[in-house]
Amino acid sequence: DAGVTQSPTHLIKTRGQHVTLRCSPISGHKSVSWYQQVLGQGPQFIFQYYEKEERGRGNFPDRFSARQFPNYSSELNVNALLLGDSALYLCASSLVMEGGRDGYTFGSGTRLTVV
Amino acid sequence: GQQVMQIPQYQHVQEGEDFTTYCNSSTTLSNIQWYKQRPGGHPVFLIQLVKSGEVKKQKRLTFQFGEAKKNSSLHITATQTTDVGTYFCAGPRTGRRALTFGSGTRLQVQP
Protein backbone atom coordinates (compact mmCIF):
# COMPACT_ATOMS: atom_id res chain seq x y z
CA ASP A 1 0.00 0.00 0.00
CA ALA A 2 1.26 3.46 -0.83
CA GLY A 3 1.81 5.80 2.06
CA VAL A 4 0.83 9.45 2.09
CA THR A 5 2.02 11.08 -1.11
CA GLN A 6 2.63 14.78 -1.50
CA SER A 7 3.49 16.81 -4.57
CA PRO A 8 5.55 18.61 -5.49
CA THR A 9 8.48 17.76 -3.22
CA HIS A 10 10.16 21.12 -3.70
CA LEU A 11 8.92 24.45 -4.97
CA ILE A 12 10.39 27.92 -5.40
CA LYS A 13 7.96 30.81 -5.77
CA THR A 14 8.20 34.59 -5.87
CA ARG A 15 6.53 36.87 -3.34
CA GLY A 16 2.93 37.60 -4.31
CA GLN A 17 2.47 34.40 -6.29
CA HIS A 18 0.02 31.63 -5.55
CA VAL A 19 0.82 27.98 -4.81
CA THR A 20 -1.16 24.72 -4.72
CA LEU A 21 0.12 21.73 -2.78
CA ARG A 22 -1.40 18.28 -3.16
CA CYS A 23 -1.79 15.28 -0.90
CA SER A 24 -3.10 11.76 -1.36
CA PRO A 25 -3.87 9.99 1.92
CA ILE A 26 -3.44 6.32 2.70
CA SER A 27 -6.21 4.27 1.14
CA GLY A 28 -9.13 4.08 3.57
CA HIS A 29 -8.10 7.15 5.55
CA LYS A 30 -10.77 9.84 5.49
CA SER A 31 -9.00 12.45 7.61
CA VAL A 32 -6.37 14.75 6.13
CA SER A 33 -4.57 17.44 8.09
CA TRP A 34 -2.13 20.08 6.90
CA TYR A 35 0.77 21.37 8.97
CA GLN A 36 3.43 24.00 8.41
CA GLN A 37 6.86 23.32 9.83
CA VAL A 38 9.40 26.10 9.97
CA LEU A 39 13.00 25.02 10.44
CA GLY A 40 13.75 24.20 14.06
CA GLN A 41 10.12 24.25 15.20
CA GLY A 42 7.31 21.76 15.66
CA PRO A 43 4.57 21.35 13.04
CA GLN A 44 1.89 24.06 13.25
CA PHE A 45 -1.70 23.07 12.48
CA ILE A 46 -3.27 24.72 9.43
CA PHE A 47 -6.38 22.71 8.46
CA GLN A 48 -8.11 19.43 9.08
CA TYR A 49 -10.64 17.78 6.78
CA TYR A 50 -12.73 14.72 7.46
CA GLU A 51 -15.25 13.25 5.06
CA LYS A 52 -14.71 16.23 2.75
CA GLU A 53 -15.71 18.77 5.37
CA GLU A 54 -13.45 21.26 7.13
CA ARG A 55 -13.27 20.19 10.77
CA GLY A 56 -10.64 22.57 12.06
CA ARG A 57 -8.59 25.60 11.16
CA GLY A 58 -5.45 26.87 12.81
CA ASN A 59 -4.19 30.42 13.30
CA PHE A 60 -3.36 31.15 9.72
CA PRO A 61 -4.53 34.09 7.57
CA ASP A 62 -7.27 33.81 4.95
CA ARG A 63 -4.57 33.56 2.29
CA PHE A 64 -4.47 29.89 3.25
CA SER A 65 -7.31 27.67 2.05
CA ALA A 66 -7.83 24.00 1.47
CA ARG A 67 -10.29 21.43 0.28
CA GLN A 68 -10.81 17.69 0.25
CA PHE A 69 -12.07 15.85 -2.80
CA PRO A 70 -14.50 12.88 -3.06
CA ASN A 71 -11.53 10.49 -3.26
CA TYR A 72 -10.22 12.04 0.03
CA SER A 73 -7.19 13.65 -1.58
CA SER A 74 -6.60 17.23 -0.59
CA GLU A 75 -5.18 20.50 -1.80
CA LEU A 76 -3.68 23.36 0.18
CA ASN A 77 -3.69 26.75 -1.52
CA VAL A 78 -1.72 29.77 -0.45
CA ASN A 79 -2.30 33.15 -2.11
CA ALA A 80 -0.15 36.29 -2.11
CA LEU A 81 2.93 34.45 -0.88
CA LEU A 82 5.17 36.12 1.69
CA LEU A 83 8.79 35.34 2.53
CA GLY A 84 7.57 34.03 5.87
CA ASP A 85 5.55 31.31 4.15
CA SER A 86 8.80 29.49 3.35
CA ALA A 87 8.54 26.20 5.21
CA LEU A 88 8.00 22.46 4.97
CA TYR A 89 4.30 21.76 4.41
CA LEU A 90 3.25 18.41 5.77
CA CYS A 91 0.12 16.44 5.04
CA ALA A 92 -1.02 13.84 7.57
CA SER A 93 -3.67 11.20 7.09
CA SER A 94 -5.44 9.13 9.70
CA LEU A 95 -8.40 6.83 10.15
CA VAL A 96 -9.89 9.02 12.87
CA MET A 97 -9.48 12.76 13.27
CA GLU A 98 -7.37 12.68 16.42
CA GLY A 99 -5.11 9.98 15.11
CA GLY A 100 -6.08 7.22 17.46
CA ARG A 101 -3.81 4.30 18.34
CA ASP A 102 -2.21 4.37 14.90
CA GLY A 103 -1.55 8.10 15.04
CA TYR A 104 -1.04 10.30 12.04
CA THR A 105 0.90 9.13 8.99
CA PHE A 106 2.80 12.01 7.48
CA GLY A 107 3.86 12.48 3.91
CA SER A 108 7.41 13.51 3.07
CA GLY A 109 6.25 17.09 2.71
CA THR A 110 6.59 19.91 0.21
CA ARG A 111 9.54 22.23 0.79
CA LEU A 112 8.33 25.71 -0.26
CA THR A 113 10.82 28.52 -0.70
CA VAL A 114 9.52 32.03 -1.33
CA VAL A 115 12.03 34.47 -2.78
CA GLY B 1 -4.55 29.14 23.63
CA GLN B 2 -3.35 25.62 24.24
CA GLN B 3 0.41 25.26 24.56
CA VAL B 4 2.55 22.16 24.55
CA MET B 5 6.13 22.70 25.71
CA GLN B 6 9.04 20.31 25.69
CA ILE B 7 12.34 20.35 27.53
CA PRO B 8 15.16 20.26 26.85
CA GLN B 9 15.25 21.84 23.40
CA TYR B 10 18.46 20.00 22.60
CA GLN B 11 20.49 17.21 24.14
CA HIS B 12 23.85 15.82 23.10
CA VAL B 13 24.77 12.44 24.61
CA GLN B 14 27.47 9.83 24.21
CA GLU B 15 26.32 6.56 22.70
CA GLY B 16 25.20 4.27 25.50
CA GLU B 17 23.98 7.08 27.77
CA ASP B 18 20.33 7.48 28.66
CA PHE B 19 18.10 10.30 27.43
CA THR B 20 14.83 11.78 28.66
CA THR B 21 12.55 14.42 27.16
CA TYR B 22 9.63 15.98 29.03
CA CYS B 23 6.38 17.31 27.62
CA ASN B 24 3.99 19.68 29.44
CA SER B 25 0.57 20.83 28.29
CA SER B 26 -1.26 23.93 29.51
CA THR B 27 -4.51 21.92 29.38
CA THR B 28 -5.59 18.38 30.27
CA LEU B 29 -5.20 16.03 27.33
CA SER B 30 -7.45 13.15 26.35
CA ASN B 31 -4.39 11.42 24.95
CA ILE B 32 -0.80 12.14 24.04
CA GLN B 33 1.15 10.95 21.04
CA TRP B 34 4.88 10.85 20.38
CA TYR B 35 6.58 11.27 17.02
CA LYS B 36 10.18 11.06 15.83
CA GLN B 37 11.56 13.14 12.98
CA ARG B 38 14.95 12.23 11.56
CA PRO B 39 17.06 15.07 10.11
CA GLY B 40 15.62 15.99 6.71
CA GLY B 41 12.66 13.67 7.23
CA HIS B 42 9.06 13.83 8.30
CA PRO B 43 7.46 12.99 11.67
CA VAL B 44 6.87 9.28 12.25
CA PHE B 45 4.34 8.07 14.81
CA LEU B 46 5.80 6.19 17.77
CA ILE B 47 2.99 5.67 20.28
CA GLN B 48 -0.26 6.92 21.82
CA LEU B 49 -0.96 7.05 25.57
CA VAL B 50 -4.53 7.40 26.78
CA LYS B 51 -4.85 6.49 30.46
CA SER B 52 -3.76 8.53 33.45
CA GLY B 53 -0.41 7.21 34.73
CA GLU B 54 0.01 4.91 31.73
CA VAL B 55 3.47 3.52 30.99
CA LYS B 56 4.34 1.83 27.72
CA LYS B 57 7.61 0.36 26.51
CA GLN B 58 8.98 -0.17 23.04
CA LYS B 59 12.34 -1.93 23.32
CA ARG B 60 14.68 0.75 24.76
CA LEU B 61 11.98 3.47 24.75
CA THR B 62 9.71 4.06 27.77
CA PHE B 63 6.76 6.43 27.54
CA GLN B 64 4.80 7.79 30.51
CA PHE B 65 1.58 9.80 30.77
CA GLY B 66 1.18 11.85 33.93
CA GLU B 67 -1.51 11.25 36.51
CA ALA B 68 -3.12 14.62 35.74
CA LYS B 69 -2.86 13.93 31.99
CA LYS B 70 -1.02 17.21 31.47
CA ASN B 71 2.50 15.90 31.13
CA SER B 72 4.40 13.05 29.57
CA SER B 73 7.94 11.80 29.17
CA LEU B 74 9.99 9.69 26.81
CA HIS B 75 13.04 7.89 28.15
CA ILE B 76 15.58 6.13 25.95
CA THR B 77 17.92 3.65 27.62
CA ALA B 78 21.42 3.19 26.22
CA THR B 79 21.10 5.49 23.23
CA GLN B 80 22.33 4.44 19.81
CA THR B 81 23.24 6.56 16.80
CA THR B 82 19.99 5.44 15.19
CA ASP B 83 18.13 7.37 17.90
CA VAL B 84 19.30 10.69 16.44
CA GLY B 85 16.43 13.00 15.55
CA THR B 86 13.84 15.33 17.01
CA TYR B 87 11.19 13.91 19.31
CA PHE B 88 7.81 15.60 19.43
CA CYS B 89 4.88 15.09 21.73
CA ALA B 90 1.42 16.02 20.46
CA GLY B 91 -2.02 16.27 22.00
CA PRO B 92 -5.51 17.01 20.66
CA ARG B 93 -6.26 20.71 20.33
CA THR B 94 -8.68 22.09 22.93
CA GLY B 95 -12.20 21.38 21.74
CA ARG B 96 -10.87 19.95 18.52
CA ARG B 97 -9.44 16.71 17.30
CA ALA B 98 -6.42 17.85 15.31
CA LEU B 99 -3.11 17.68 17.13
CA THR B 100 -1.05 20.43 18.74
CA PHE B 101 2.63 19.55 18.53
CA GLY B 102 5.21 20.43 21.12
CA SER B 103 8.36 22.36 20.34
CA GLY B 104 10.41 19.17 20.13
CA THR B 105 13.65 17.91 21.66
CA ARG B 106 16.55 17.40 19.29
CA LEU B 107 18.75 14.47 20.25
CA GLN B 108 22.31 14.15 19.02
CA VAL B 109 24.22 10.94 19.81
CA GLN B 110 27.99 10.90 19.68
CA PRO B 111 29.45 7.49 18.67
Coordinates of C-alpha atoms in Angstrom, one line a residue:
Chain A
D1 CA 0.0 0.0 0.0
A2 CA 1.3 3.5 -0.8
G3 CA 1.8 5.8 2.1
V4 CA 0.8 9.4 2.1
T5 CA 2.0 11.1 -1.1
Q6 CA 2.6 14.8 -1.5
S7 CA 3.5 16.8 -4.6
P8 CA 5.5 18.6 -5.5
T9 CA 8.5 17.8 -3.2
H10 CA 10.2 21.1 -3.7
L11 CA 8.9 24.5 -5.0
I12 CA 10.4 27.9 -5.4
K13 CA 8.0 30.8 -5.8
T14 CA 8.2 34.6 -5.9
R15 CA 6.5 36.9 -3.3
G16 CA 2.9 37.6 -4.3
Q17 CA 2.5 34.4 -6.3
H18 CA 0.0 31.6 -5.6
V19 CA 0.8 28.0 -4.8
T20 CA -1.2 24.7 -4.7
L21 CA 0.1 21.7 -2.8
R22 CA -1.4 18.3 -3.2
C23 CA -1.8 15.3 -0.9
S24 CA -3.1 11.8 -1.4
P25 CA -3.9 10.0 1.9
I26 CA -3.4 6.3 2.7
S27 CA -6.2 4.3 1.1
G28 CA -9.1 4.1 3.6
H29 CA -8.1 7.2 5.5
K30 CA -10.8 9.8 5.5
S31 CA -9.0 12.4 7.6
V32 CA -6.4 14.8 6.1
S33 CA -4.6 17.4 8.1
W34 CA -2.1 20.1 6.9
Y35 CA 0.8 21.4 9.0
Q36 CA 3.4 24.0 8.4
Q37 CA 6.9 23.3 9.8
V38 CA 9.4 26.1 10.0
L39 CA 13.0 25.0 10.4
G40 CA 13.7 24.2 14.1
Q41 CA 10.1 24.2 15.2
G42 CA 7.3 21.8 15.7
P43 CA 4.6 21.3 13.0
Q44 CA 1.9 24.1 13.3
F45 CA -1.7 23.1 12.5
I46 CA -3.3 24.7 9.4
F47 CA -6.4 22.7 8.5
Q48 CA -8.1 19.4 9.1
Y49 CA -10.6 17.8 6.8
Y50 CA -12.7 14.7 7.5
E51 CA -15.3 13.2 5.1
K52 CA -14.7 16.2 2.8
E53 CA -15.7 18.8 5.4
E54 CA -13.4 21.3 7.1
R55 CA -13.3 20.2 10.8
G56 CA -10.6 22.6 12.1
R57 CA -8.6 25.6 11.2
G58 CA -5.4 26.9 12.8
N59 CA -4.2 30.4 13.3
F60 CA -3.4 31.1 9.7
P61 CA -4.5 34.1 7.6
D62 CA -7.3 33.8 5.0
R63 CA -4.6 33.6 2.3
F64 CA -4.5 29.9 3.2
S65 CA -7.3 27.7 2.1
A66 CA -7.8 24.0 1.5
R67 CA -10.3 21.4 0.3
Q68 CA -10.8 17.7 0.2
F69 CA -12.1 15.8 -2.8
P70 CA -14.5 12.9 -3.1
N71 CA -11.5 10.5 -3.3
Y72 CA -10.2 12.0 0.0
S73 CA -7.2 13.7 -1.6
S74 CA -6.6 17.2 -0.6
E75 CA -5.2 20.5 -1.8
L76 CA -3.7 23.4 0.2
N77 CA -3.7 26.7 -1.5
V78 CA -1.7 29.8 -0.4
N79 CA -2.3 33.2 -2.1
A80 CA -0.1 36.3 -2.1
L81 CA 2.9 34.4 -0.9
L82 CA 5.2 36.1 1.7
L83 CA 8.8 35.3 2.5
G84 CA 7.6 34.0 5.9
D85 CA 5.6 31.3 4.1
S86 CA 8.8 29.5 3.4
A87 CA 8.5 26.2 5.2
L88 CA 8.0 22.5 5.0
Y89 CA 4.3 21.8 4.4
L90 CA 3.2 18.4 5.8
C91 CA 0.1 16.4 5.0
A92 CA -1.0 13.8 7.6
S93 CA -3.7 11.2 7.1
S94 CA -5.4 9.1 9.7
L95 CA -8.4 6.8 10.1
V96 CA -9.9 9.0 12.9
M97 CA -9.5 12.8 13.3
E98 CA -7.4 12.7 16.4
G99 CA -5.1 10.0 15.1
G100 CA -6.1 7.2 17.5
R101 CA -3.8 4.3 18.3
D102 CA -2.2 4.4 14.9
G103 CA -1.5 8.1 15.0
Y104 CA -1.0 10.3 12.0
T105 CA 0.9 9.1 9.0
F106 CA 2.8 12.0 7.5
G107 CA 3.9 12.5 3.9
S108 CA 7.4 13.5 3.1
G109 CA 6.3 17.1 2.7
T110 CA 6.6 19.9 0.2
R111 CA 9.5 22.2 0.8
L112 CA 8.3 25.7 -0.3
T113 CA 10.8 28.5 -0.7
V114 CA 9.5 32.0 -1.3
V115 CA 12.0 34.5 -2.8
Chain B
G1 CA -4.5 29.1 23.6
Q2 CA -3.3 25.6 24.2
Q3 CA 0.4 25.3 24.6
V4 CA 2.6 22.2 24.6
M5 CA 6.1 22.7 25.7
Q6 CA 9.0 20.3 25.7
I7 CA 12.3 20.3 27.5
P8 CA 15.2 20.3 26.8
Q9 CA 15.3 21.8 23.4
Y10 CA 18.5 20.0 22.6
Q11 CA 20.5 17.2 24.1
H12 CA 23.8 15.8 23.1
V13 CA 24.8 12.4 24.6
Q14 CA 27.5 9.8 24.2
E15 CA 26.3 6.6 22.7
G16 CA 25.2 4.3 25.5
E17 CA 24.0 7.1 27.8
D18 CA 20.3 7.5 28.7
F19 CA 18.1 10.3 27.4
T20 CA 14.8 11.8 28.7
T21 CA 12.6 14.4 27.2
Y22 CA 9.6 16.0 29.0
C23 CA 6.4 17.3 27.6
N24 CA 4.0 19.7 29.4
S25 CA 0.6 20.8 28.3
S26 CA -1.3 23.9 29.5
T27 CA -4.5 21.9 29.4
T28 CA -5.6 18.4 30.3
L29 CA -5.2 16.0 27.3
S30 CA -7.4 13.1 26.4
N31 CA -4.4 11.4 25.0
I32 CA -0.8 12.1 24.0
Q33 CA 1.2 11.0 21.0
W34 CA 4.9 10.8 20.4
Y35 CA 6.6 11.3 17.0
K36 CA 10.2 11.1 15.8
Q37 CA 11.6 13.1 13.0
R38 CA 15.0 12.2 11.6
P39 CA 17.1 15.1 10.1
G40 CA 15.6 16.0 6.7
G41 CA 12.7 13.7 7.2
H42 CA 9.1 13.8 8.3
P43 CA 7.5 13.0 11.7
V44 CA 6.9 9.3 12.3
F45 CA 4.3 8.1 14.8
L46 CA 5.8 6.2 17.8
I47 CA 3.0 5.7 20.3
Q48 CA -0.3 6.9 21.8
L49 CA -1.0 7.1 25.6
V50 CA -4.5 7.4 26.8
K51 CA -4.9 6.5 30.5
S52 CA -3.8 8.5 33.5
G53 CA -0.4 7.2 34.7
E54 CA 0.0 4.9 31.7
V55 CA 3.5 3.5 31.0
K56 CA 4.3 1.8 27.7
K57 CA 7.6 0.4 26.5
Q58 CA 9.0 -0.2 23.0
K59 CA 12.3 -1.9 23.3
R60 CA 14.7 0.8 24.8
L61 CA 12.0 3.5 24.7
T62 CA 9.7 4.1 27.8
F63 CA 6.8 6.4 27.5
Q64 CA 4.8 7.8 30.5
F65 CA 1.6 9.8 30.8
G66 CA 1.2 11.9 33.9
E67 CA -1.5 11.2 36.5
A68 CA -3.1 14.6 35.7
K69 CA -2.9 13.9 32.0
K70 CA -1.0 17.2 31.5
N71 CA 2.5 15.9 31.1
S72 CA 4.4 13.1 29.6
S73 CA 7.9 11.8 29.2
L74 CA 10.0 9.7 26.8
H75 CA 13.0 7.9 28.2
I76 CA 15.6 6.1 26.0
T77 CA 17.9 3.7 27.6
A78 CA 21.4 3.2 26.2
T79 CA 21.1 5.5 23.2
Q80 CA 22.3 4.4 19.8
T81 CA 23.2 6.6 16.8
T82 CA 20.0 5.4 15.2
D83 CA 18.1 7.4 17.9
V84 CA 19.3 10.7 16.4
G85 CA 16.4 13.0 15.5
T86 CA 13.8 15.3 17.0
Y87 CA 11.2 13.9 19.3
F88 CA 7.8 15.6 19.4
C89 CA 4.9 15.1 21.7
A90 CA 1.4 16.0 20.5
G91 CA -2.0 16.3 22.0
P92 CA -5.5 17.0 20.7
R93 CA -6.3 20.7 20.3
T94 CA -8.7 22.1 22.9
G95 CA -12.2 21.4 21.7
R96 CA -10.9 19.9 18.5
R97 CA -9.4 16.7 17.3
A98 CA -6.4 17.9 15.3
L99 CA -3.1 17.7 17.1
T100 CA -1.0 20.4 18.7
F101 CA 2.6 19.6 18.5
G102 CA 5.2 20.4 21.1
S103 CA 8.4 22.4 20.3
G104 CA 10.4 19.2 20.1
T105 CA 13.7 17.9 21.7
R106 CA 16.5 17.4 19.3
L107 CA 18.8 14.5 20.3
Q108 CA 22.3 14.1 19.0
V109 CA 24.2 10.9 19.8
Q110 CA 28.0 10.9 19.7
P111 CA 29.4 7.5 18.7

